[in-house]
Structure formats: structure tokens, C-alpha cells
mmCIF file of C-alpha atoms and ligand atoms in Angstrom:
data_model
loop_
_atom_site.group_PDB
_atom_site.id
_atom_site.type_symbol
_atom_site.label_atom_id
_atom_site.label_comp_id
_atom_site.label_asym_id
_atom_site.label_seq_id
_atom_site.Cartn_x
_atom_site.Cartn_y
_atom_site.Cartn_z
ATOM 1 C CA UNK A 1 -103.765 -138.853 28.854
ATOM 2 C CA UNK A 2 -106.499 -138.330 31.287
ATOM 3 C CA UNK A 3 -108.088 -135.091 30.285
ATOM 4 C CA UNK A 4 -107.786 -134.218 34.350
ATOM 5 C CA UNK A 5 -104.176 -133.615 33.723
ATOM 6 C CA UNK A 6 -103.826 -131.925 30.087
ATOM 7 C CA UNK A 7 -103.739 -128.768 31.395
ATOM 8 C CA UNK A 8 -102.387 -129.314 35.118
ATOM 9 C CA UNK A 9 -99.596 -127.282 34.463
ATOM 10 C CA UNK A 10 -100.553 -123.737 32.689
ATOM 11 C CA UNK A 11 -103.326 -121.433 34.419
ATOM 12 C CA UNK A 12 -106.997 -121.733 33.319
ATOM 13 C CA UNK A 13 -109.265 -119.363 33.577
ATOM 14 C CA UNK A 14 -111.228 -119.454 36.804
ATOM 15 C CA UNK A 15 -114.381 -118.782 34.535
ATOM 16 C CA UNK A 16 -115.464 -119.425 30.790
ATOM 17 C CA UNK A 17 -118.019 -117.444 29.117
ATOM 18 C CA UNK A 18 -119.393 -119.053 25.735
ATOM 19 C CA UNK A 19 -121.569 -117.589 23.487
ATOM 20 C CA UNK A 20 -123.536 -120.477 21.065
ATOM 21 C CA UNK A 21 -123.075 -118.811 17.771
ATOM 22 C CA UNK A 22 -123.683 -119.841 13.962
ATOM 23 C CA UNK A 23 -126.306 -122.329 14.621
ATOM 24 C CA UNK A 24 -128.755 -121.031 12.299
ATOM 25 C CA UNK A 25 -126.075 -121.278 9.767
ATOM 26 C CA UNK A 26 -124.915 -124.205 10.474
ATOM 27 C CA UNK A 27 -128.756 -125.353 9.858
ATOM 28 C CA UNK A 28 -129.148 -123.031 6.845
ATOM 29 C CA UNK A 29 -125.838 -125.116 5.204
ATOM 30 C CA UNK A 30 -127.066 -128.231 5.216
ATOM 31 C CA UNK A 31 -131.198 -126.764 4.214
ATOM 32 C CA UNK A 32 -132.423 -127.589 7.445
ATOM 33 C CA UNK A 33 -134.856 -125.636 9.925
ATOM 34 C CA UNK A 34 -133.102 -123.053 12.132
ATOM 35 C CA UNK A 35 -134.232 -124.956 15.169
ATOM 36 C CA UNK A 36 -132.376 -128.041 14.266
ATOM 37 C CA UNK A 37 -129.031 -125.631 14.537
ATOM 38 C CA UNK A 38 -130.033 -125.115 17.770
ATOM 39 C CA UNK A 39 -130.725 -128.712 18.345
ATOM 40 C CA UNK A 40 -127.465 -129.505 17.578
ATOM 41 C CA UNK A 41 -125.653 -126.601 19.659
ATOM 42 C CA UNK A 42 -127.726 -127.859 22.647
ATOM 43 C CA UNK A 43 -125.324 -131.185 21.982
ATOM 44 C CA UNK A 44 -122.150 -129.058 21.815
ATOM 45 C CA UNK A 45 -123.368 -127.808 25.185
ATOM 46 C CA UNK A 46 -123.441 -131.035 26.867
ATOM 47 C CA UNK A 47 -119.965 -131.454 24.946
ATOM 48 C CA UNK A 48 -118.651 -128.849 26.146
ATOM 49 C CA UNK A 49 -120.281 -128.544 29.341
ATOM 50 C CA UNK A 50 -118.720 -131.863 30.432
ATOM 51 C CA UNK A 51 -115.423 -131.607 29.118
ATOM 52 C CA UNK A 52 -114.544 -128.317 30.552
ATOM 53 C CA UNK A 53 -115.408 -129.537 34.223
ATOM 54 C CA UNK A 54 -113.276 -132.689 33.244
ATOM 55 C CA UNK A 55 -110.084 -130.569 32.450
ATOM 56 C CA UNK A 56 -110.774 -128.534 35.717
ATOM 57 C CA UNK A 57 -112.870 -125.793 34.827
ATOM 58 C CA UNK A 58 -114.187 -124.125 38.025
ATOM 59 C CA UNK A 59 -116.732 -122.230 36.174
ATOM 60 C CA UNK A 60 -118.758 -121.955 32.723
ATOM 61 C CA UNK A 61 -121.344 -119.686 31.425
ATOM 62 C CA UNK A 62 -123.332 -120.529 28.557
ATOM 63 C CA UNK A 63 -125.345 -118.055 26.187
ATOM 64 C CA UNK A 64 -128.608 -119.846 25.362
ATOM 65 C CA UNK A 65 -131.333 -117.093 25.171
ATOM 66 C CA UNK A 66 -130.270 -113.397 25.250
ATOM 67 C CA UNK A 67 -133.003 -111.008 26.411
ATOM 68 C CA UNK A 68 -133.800 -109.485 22.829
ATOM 69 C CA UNK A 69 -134.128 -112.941 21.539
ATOM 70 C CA UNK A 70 -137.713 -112.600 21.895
ATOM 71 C CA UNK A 71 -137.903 -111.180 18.559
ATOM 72 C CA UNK A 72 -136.899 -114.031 16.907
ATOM 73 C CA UNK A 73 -140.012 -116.201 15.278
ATOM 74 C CA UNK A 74 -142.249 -117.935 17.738
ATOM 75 C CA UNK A 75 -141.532 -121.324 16.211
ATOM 76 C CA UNK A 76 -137.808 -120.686 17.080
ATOM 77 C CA UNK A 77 -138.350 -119.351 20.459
ATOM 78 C CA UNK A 78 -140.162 -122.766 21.015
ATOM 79 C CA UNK A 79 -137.790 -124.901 19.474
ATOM 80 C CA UNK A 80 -135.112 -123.200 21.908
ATOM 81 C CA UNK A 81 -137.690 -123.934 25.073
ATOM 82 C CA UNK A 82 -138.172 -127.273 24.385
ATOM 83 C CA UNK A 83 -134.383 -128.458 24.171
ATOM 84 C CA UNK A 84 -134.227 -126.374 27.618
ATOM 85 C CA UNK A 85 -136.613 -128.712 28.586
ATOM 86 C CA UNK A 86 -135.240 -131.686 27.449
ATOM 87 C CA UNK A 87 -131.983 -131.051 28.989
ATOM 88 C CA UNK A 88 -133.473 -130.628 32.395
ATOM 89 C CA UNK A 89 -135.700 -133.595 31.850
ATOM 90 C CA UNK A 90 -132.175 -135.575 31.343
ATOM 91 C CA UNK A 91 -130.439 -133.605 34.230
ATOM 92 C CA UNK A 92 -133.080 -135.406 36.296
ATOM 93 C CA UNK A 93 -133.081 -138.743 34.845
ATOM 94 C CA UNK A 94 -129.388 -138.910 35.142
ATOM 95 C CA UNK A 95 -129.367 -137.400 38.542
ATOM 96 C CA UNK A 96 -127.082 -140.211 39.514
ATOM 97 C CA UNK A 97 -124.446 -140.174 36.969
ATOM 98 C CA UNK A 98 -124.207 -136.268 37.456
ATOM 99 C CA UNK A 99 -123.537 -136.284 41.166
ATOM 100 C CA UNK A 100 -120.427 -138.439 40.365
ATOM 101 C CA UNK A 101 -118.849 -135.842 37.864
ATOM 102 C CA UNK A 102 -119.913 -132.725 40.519
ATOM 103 C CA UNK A 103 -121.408 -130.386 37.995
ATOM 104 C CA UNK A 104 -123.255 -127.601 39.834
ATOM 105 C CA UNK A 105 -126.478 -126.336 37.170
ATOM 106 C CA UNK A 106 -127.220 -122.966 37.377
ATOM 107 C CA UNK A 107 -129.592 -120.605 35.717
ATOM 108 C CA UNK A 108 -129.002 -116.864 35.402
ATOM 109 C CA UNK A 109 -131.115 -114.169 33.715
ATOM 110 C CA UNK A 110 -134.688 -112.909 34.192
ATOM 111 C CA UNK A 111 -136.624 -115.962 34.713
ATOM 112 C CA UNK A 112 -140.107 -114.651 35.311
ATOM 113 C CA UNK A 113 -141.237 -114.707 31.520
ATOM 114 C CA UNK A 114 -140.049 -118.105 31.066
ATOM 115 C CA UNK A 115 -142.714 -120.876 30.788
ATOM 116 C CA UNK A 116 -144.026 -122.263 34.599
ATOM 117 C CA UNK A 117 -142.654 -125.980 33.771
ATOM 118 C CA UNK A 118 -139.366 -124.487 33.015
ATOM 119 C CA UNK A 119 -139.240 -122.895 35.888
ATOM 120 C CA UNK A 120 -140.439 -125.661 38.110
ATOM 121 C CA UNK A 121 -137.779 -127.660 36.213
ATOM 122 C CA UNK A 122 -135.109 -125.010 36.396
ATOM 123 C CA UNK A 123 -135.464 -124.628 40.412
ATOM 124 C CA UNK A 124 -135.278 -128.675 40.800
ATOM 125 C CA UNK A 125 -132.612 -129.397 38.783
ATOM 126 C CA UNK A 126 -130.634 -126.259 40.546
ATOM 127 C CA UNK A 127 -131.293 -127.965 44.118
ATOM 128 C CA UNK A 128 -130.710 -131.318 43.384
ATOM 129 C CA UNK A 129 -127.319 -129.802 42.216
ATOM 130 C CA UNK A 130 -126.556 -126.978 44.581
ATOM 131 C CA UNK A 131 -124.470 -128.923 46.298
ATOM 132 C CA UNK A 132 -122.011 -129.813 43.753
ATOM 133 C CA UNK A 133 -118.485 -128.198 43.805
ATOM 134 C CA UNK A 134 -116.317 -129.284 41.095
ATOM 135 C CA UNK A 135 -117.655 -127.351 38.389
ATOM 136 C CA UNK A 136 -120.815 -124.493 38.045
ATOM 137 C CA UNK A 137 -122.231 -124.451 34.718
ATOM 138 C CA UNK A 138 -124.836 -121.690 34.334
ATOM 139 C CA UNK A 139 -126.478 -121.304 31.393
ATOM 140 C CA UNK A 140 -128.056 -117.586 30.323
ATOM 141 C CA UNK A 141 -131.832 -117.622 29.888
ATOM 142 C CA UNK A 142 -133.410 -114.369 29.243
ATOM 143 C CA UNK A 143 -130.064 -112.986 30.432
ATOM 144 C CA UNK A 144 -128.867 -109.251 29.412
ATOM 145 C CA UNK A 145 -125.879 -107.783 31.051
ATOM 146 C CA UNK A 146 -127.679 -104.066 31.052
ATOM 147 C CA UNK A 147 -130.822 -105.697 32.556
ATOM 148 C CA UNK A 148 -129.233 -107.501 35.140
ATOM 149 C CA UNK A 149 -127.008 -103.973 35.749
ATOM 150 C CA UNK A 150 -130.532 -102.803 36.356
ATOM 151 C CA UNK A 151 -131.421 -105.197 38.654
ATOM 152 C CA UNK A 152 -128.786 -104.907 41.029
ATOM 153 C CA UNK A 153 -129.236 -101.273 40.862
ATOM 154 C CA UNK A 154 -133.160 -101.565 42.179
ATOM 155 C CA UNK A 155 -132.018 -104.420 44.794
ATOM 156 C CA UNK A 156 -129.215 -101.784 45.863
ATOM 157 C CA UNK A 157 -131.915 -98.839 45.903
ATOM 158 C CA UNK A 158 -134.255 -100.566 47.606
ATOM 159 C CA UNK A 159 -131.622 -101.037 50.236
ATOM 160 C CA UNK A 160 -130.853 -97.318 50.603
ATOM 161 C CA UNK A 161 -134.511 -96.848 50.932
ATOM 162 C CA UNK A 162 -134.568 -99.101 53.924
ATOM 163 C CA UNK A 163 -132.021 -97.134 55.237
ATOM 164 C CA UNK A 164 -129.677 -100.475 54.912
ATOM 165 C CA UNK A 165 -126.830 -99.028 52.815
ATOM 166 C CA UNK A 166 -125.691 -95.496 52.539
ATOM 167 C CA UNK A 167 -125.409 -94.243 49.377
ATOM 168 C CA UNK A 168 -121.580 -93.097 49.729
ATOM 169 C CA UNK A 169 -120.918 -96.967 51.077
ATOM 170 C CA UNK A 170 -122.205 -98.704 48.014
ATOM 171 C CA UNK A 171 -118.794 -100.183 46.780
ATOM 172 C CA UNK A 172 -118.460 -102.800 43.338
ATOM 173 C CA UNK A 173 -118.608 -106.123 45.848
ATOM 174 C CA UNK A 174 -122.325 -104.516 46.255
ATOM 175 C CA UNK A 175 -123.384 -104.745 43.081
ATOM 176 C CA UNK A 176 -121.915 -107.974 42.517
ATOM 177 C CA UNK A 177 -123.502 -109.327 45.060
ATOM 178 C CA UNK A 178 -126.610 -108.582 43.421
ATOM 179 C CA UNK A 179 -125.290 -109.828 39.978
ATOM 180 C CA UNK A 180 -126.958 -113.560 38.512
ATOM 181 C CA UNK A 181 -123.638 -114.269 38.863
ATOM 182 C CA UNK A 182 -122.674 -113.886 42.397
ATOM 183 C CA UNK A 183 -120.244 -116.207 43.985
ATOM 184 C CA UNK A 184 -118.351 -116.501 40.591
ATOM 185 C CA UNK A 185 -115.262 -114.888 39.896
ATOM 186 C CA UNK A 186 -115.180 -112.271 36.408
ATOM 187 C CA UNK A 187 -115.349 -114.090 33.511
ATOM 188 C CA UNK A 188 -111.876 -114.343 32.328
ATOM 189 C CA UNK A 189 -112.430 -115.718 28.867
ATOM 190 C CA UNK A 190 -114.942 -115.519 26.891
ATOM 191 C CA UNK A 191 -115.427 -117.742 23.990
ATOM 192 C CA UNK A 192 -117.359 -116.497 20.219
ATOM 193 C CA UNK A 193 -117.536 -119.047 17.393
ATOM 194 C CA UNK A 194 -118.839 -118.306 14.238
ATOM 195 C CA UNK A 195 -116.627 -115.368 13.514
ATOM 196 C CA UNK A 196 -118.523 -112.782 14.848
ATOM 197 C CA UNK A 197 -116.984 -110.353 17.229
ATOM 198 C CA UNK A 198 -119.299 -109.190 19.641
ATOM 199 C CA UNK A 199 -120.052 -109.440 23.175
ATOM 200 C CA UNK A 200 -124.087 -109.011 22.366
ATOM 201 C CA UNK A 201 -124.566 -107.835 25.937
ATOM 202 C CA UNK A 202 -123.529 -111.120 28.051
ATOM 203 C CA UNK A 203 -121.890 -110.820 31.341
ATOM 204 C CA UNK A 204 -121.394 -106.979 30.571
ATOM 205 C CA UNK A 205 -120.244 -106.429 34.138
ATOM 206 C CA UNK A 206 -118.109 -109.197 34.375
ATOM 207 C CA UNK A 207 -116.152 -109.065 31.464
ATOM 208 C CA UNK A 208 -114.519 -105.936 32.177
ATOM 209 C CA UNK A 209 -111.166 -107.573 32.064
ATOM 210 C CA UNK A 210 -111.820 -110.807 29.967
ATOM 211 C CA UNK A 211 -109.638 -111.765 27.323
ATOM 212 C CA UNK A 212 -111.779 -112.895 24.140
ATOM 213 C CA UNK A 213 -111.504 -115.545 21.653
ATOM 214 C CA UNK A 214 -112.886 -116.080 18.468
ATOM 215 C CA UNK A 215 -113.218 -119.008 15.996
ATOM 216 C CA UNK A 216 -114.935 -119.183 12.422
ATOM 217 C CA UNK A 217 -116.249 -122.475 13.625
ATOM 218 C CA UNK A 218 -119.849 -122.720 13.986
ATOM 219 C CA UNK A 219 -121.301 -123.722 17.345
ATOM 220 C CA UNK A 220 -122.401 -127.201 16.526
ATOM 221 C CA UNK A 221 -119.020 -128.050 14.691
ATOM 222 C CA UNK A 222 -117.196 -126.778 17.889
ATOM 223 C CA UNK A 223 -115.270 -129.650 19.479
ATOM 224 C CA UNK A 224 -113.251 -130.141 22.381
ATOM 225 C CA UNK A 225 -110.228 -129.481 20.193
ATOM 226 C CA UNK A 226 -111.682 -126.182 19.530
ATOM 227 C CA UNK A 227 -111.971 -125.639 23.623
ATOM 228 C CA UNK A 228 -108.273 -126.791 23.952
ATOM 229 C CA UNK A 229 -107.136 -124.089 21.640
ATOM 230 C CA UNK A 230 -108.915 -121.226 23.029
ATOM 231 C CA UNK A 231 -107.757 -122.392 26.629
ATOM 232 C CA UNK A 232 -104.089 -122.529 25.154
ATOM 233 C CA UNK A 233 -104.444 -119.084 23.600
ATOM 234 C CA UNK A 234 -105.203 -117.790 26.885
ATOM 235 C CA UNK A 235 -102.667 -119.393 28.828
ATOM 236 C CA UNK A 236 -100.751 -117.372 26.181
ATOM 237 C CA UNK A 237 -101.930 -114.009 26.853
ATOM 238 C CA UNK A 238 -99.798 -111.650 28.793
ATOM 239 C CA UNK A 239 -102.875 -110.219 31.489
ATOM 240 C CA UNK A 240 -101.632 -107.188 33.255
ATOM 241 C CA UNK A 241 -104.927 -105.369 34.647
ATOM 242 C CA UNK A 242 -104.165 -101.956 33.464
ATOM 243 C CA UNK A 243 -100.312 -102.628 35.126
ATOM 244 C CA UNK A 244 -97.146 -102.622 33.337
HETATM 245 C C1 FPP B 1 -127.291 -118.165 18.414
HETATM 246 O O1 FPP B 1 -127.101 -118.681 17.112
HETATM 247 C C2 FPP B 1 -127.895 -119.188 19.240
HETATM 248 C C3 FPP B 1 -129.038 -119.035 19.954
HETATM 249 C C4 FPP B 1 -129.809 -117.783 19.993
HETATM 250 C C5 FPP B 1 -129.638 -120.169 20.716
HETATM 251 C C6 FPP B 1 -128.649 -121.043 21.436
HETATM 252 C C7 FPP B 1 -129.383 -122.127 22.109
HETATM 253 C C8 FPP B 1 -128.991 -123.413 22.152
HETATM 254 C C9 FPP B 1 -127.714 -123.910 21.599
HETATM 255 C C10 FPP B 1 -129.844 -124.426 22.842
HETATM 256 C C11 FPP B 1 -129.766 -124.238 24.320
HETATM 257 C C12 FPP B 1 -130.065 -125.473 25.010
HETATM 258 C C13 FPP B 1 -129.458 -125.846 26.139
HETATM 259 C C14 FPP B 1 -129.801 -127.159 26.675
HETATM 260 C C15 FPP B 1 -128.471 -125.012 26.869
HETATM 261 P P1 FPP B 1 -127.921 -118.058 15.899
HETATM 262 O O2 FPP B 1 -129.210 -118.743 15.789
HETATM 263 O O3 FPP B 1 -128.026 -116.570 16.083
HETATM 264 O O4 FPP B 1 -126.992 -118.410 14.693
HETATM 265 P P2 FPP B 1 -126.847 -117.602 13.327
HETATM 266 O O5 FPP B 1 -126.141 -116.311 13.681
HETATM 267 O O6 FPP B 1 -126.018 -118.513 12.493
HETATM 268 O O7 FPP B 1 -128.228 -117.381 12.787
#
């Protein structure tokens, strides 16, 4: 069966939120380097990434650099730059093939403290993409869901300053507008491997109402298989909104 039509007939969620843990286990199981964990989780991505826009995903968020990441060992942080890089590097090259499967790229988080090639890269690959409508796939960079609460609470300030807004008007389409994320709907799932169960501060705002699924598998062992059960588990839940 084309994977178009596996799941024409239950409801997906309108937008995925992954978060790419257990590769430094993964890595530490087999006595390699952390960094070729991530490595291999930047192949799920593409996996992942692909598949989910070929089964009619509208939109999917993935976790690849959290705002306390940072902390982690310089060697690591670099490791995690560079297969940033080489994915946009391929996102270019294969500009072509792409634009025929309509993936939008999109970055979200605080990009300021990211390397200027990155960003050059980061703002090309997002134009040559923007127009692209079958599927947005952002990927988290620097991205906290506090921080970015922060942010649209400055933008919004700034505002009242201005005399723009009135305080008493500001309503929650406000601050979403001034989300990373705005133009795309909640998050409505959001997908852990590697059995921990924590949302580790991604899309804070937008999860409010997300259902959440976990796997032991770790992220470079995830397969599509794995994404077909955690869409089926959703179409599964019974999603009432704080109704009866
Ligand atoms: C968490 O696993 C994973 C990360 C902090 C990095 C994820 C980044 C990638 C998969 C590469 C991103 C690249 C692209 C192209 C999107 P962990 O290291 O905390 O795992 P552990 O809990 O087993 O140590």
C-alpha cells in the first residue's frame, strides 16, 4: 500500500512534536563516541522527517538542540553543529528532489548564538522552501519553551509601549503570534523514545493539550513502524478538551 493512504481513514494529528532521545545510549551500547548517537539520530530524522509528510503529516517538530544543551561538552556541541550543517548542505544539493515531495524546512528557537554559516545556511534553505505546503518540518535549535514564552512577552510589551496593544486586549492568538511556532496549529502529539517521560521544556505553550507517547526505543533504532504505532495510539485516544 502506498504509504499516502495507510492512514486515510483515522484522524492524524495536525502536528507532531518529537523529541530525539537515547542517542548517547544508543552510542554508549555499542562503545562508540556520543556524537556518533547523534549521527545516527540525525538519520532517523531524515527517516522520519520524510515518512511523516508521506503519510500526510501537515506538521512536525523536531528536538535537536534544547537551550540548556550548552552545557553539554564542547566536542558534542560540535558534533551536533556539524550534522546541522550537513543536513542543510544536502537540503541544498537536493533542492530539486525536495520541491517534488513539498517539505517546508523551518527553524525555531533562538538563533542568534548559533554559528554565522549556520545561520546563513538556515535562512537559505528556509527560503528556497518557504513555499512548500505539503508538510512543515521545523526542527528546534536553541529552542526553550520558557524562553520563547519570554520572547513573545517582550515582542507583546514592546507593543504596549508603542501604544499598539492595550494591555486588557492582549488575548492567547497574541502571544501565539509571537510564538517560533506561529502559523502551526498546538502540537497534538508529542513523541519521547528512550523511555524517559519528560517534556524537557519543548513547545511548553503548545502542548497544553497534547496527548504524549512514549517508547523504550532509542532514537536511532526508531523506525517508521515505531511512528505508525504512536500515530495509531493516538487515533485511539478519546480527546475531550476539558469536556465530557
Ligand atoms: C538527546 O539525546 C539528543 C540530542 C541532545 C541531540 C539530538 C540531535 C540530533 C539527532 C542531530 C540533529 C541533526 C539534524 C539534522 C536535525 P541524548 O544525547 O541526551 O541521549 P542520552 O539521554 O541517551 O544521553
Amino acid at each position: 500500500m502506498a504509504n499516502s493512504e495507510k492512514f486515510k481513514d483515522i484522524v492524524l494529528p495536525r502536528h507532531v512534536g518529537v523529541i530525539m532521545d537515547g542517542n548517547g545510549r544508543w552510542a554508549k551500547k555499542r562503545g562508540l563516541p556520543r556524537y556518533e548517537g547523534h549521527r545516527e539520530g540525525a538519520k532517523t530524522f531524515r527517516r522520519i522527517a520524510e515518512y511523516a509528510s508521506e503519510i500526510g503529516i501537515k506538521n512536525i517538530t523536531f528536538y535537536a538542540f534544547s537551550s540548556e544543551n550548552w552545557k553539554r561538552p564542547p566536542q558534542e556541541v560540535n558534533a551536533i553543529m556539524q550534522l546541522l550543517r550537513e543536513y542543510l548542505d544536502e537540503a541544498e544539493r537536493r533542492q530539486k528532489e525536495n520541491e517534488e515531495k513539498g517539505i517546508r524546512i523551518r527553524f525555531i528557537g533562538d538563533l542568534s548564538r548559533l554559528p554565522e554559516d549556520i545561520r546563513k545556511k538556515i535562512e537559505e534553505a528556509q527560503k528556497l522552501s518557504e513555499e512548500k505546503t505539503k508538510c512543515t518540518v521545523s526542527i528546534a535549535v536553541n529552542y526553550g519553551g520558557r524562553q520563547e514564552i519570554v520572547k513573545a512577552v517582550r515582542d507583546i510589551a514592546e507593543k504596549a509601549r508603542k501604544g499598539e496593544i492595550k494591555p486588557e486586549d492582549i488575548t492567547e492568538a497574541d502571544i501565539e503570534n509571537c510564538l517560533y511556532t506561529a502559523g502551526i496549529p498546538d502540537a497534538d502529539l508529542i513523541i519521547r523514545p528512550s523511555g524517559e517521560k519528560r517534556l524537557s521544556n519543548f513547545l511548553t505553550w503548545q502542548s497544553v493539550y497534547a496527548e504524549f507517547y512514549y517508547t523504550d526505543v532509542l532514537w536511532p533504532d526508531f523506525t517508521t513502524d515505531d511512528f505508525d504505532k504512536a500515530i495509531l495510539d493516538f487515533a485511539n485516544r478519546d480527546r475531550r478538551f476539558g469536556g465530557v
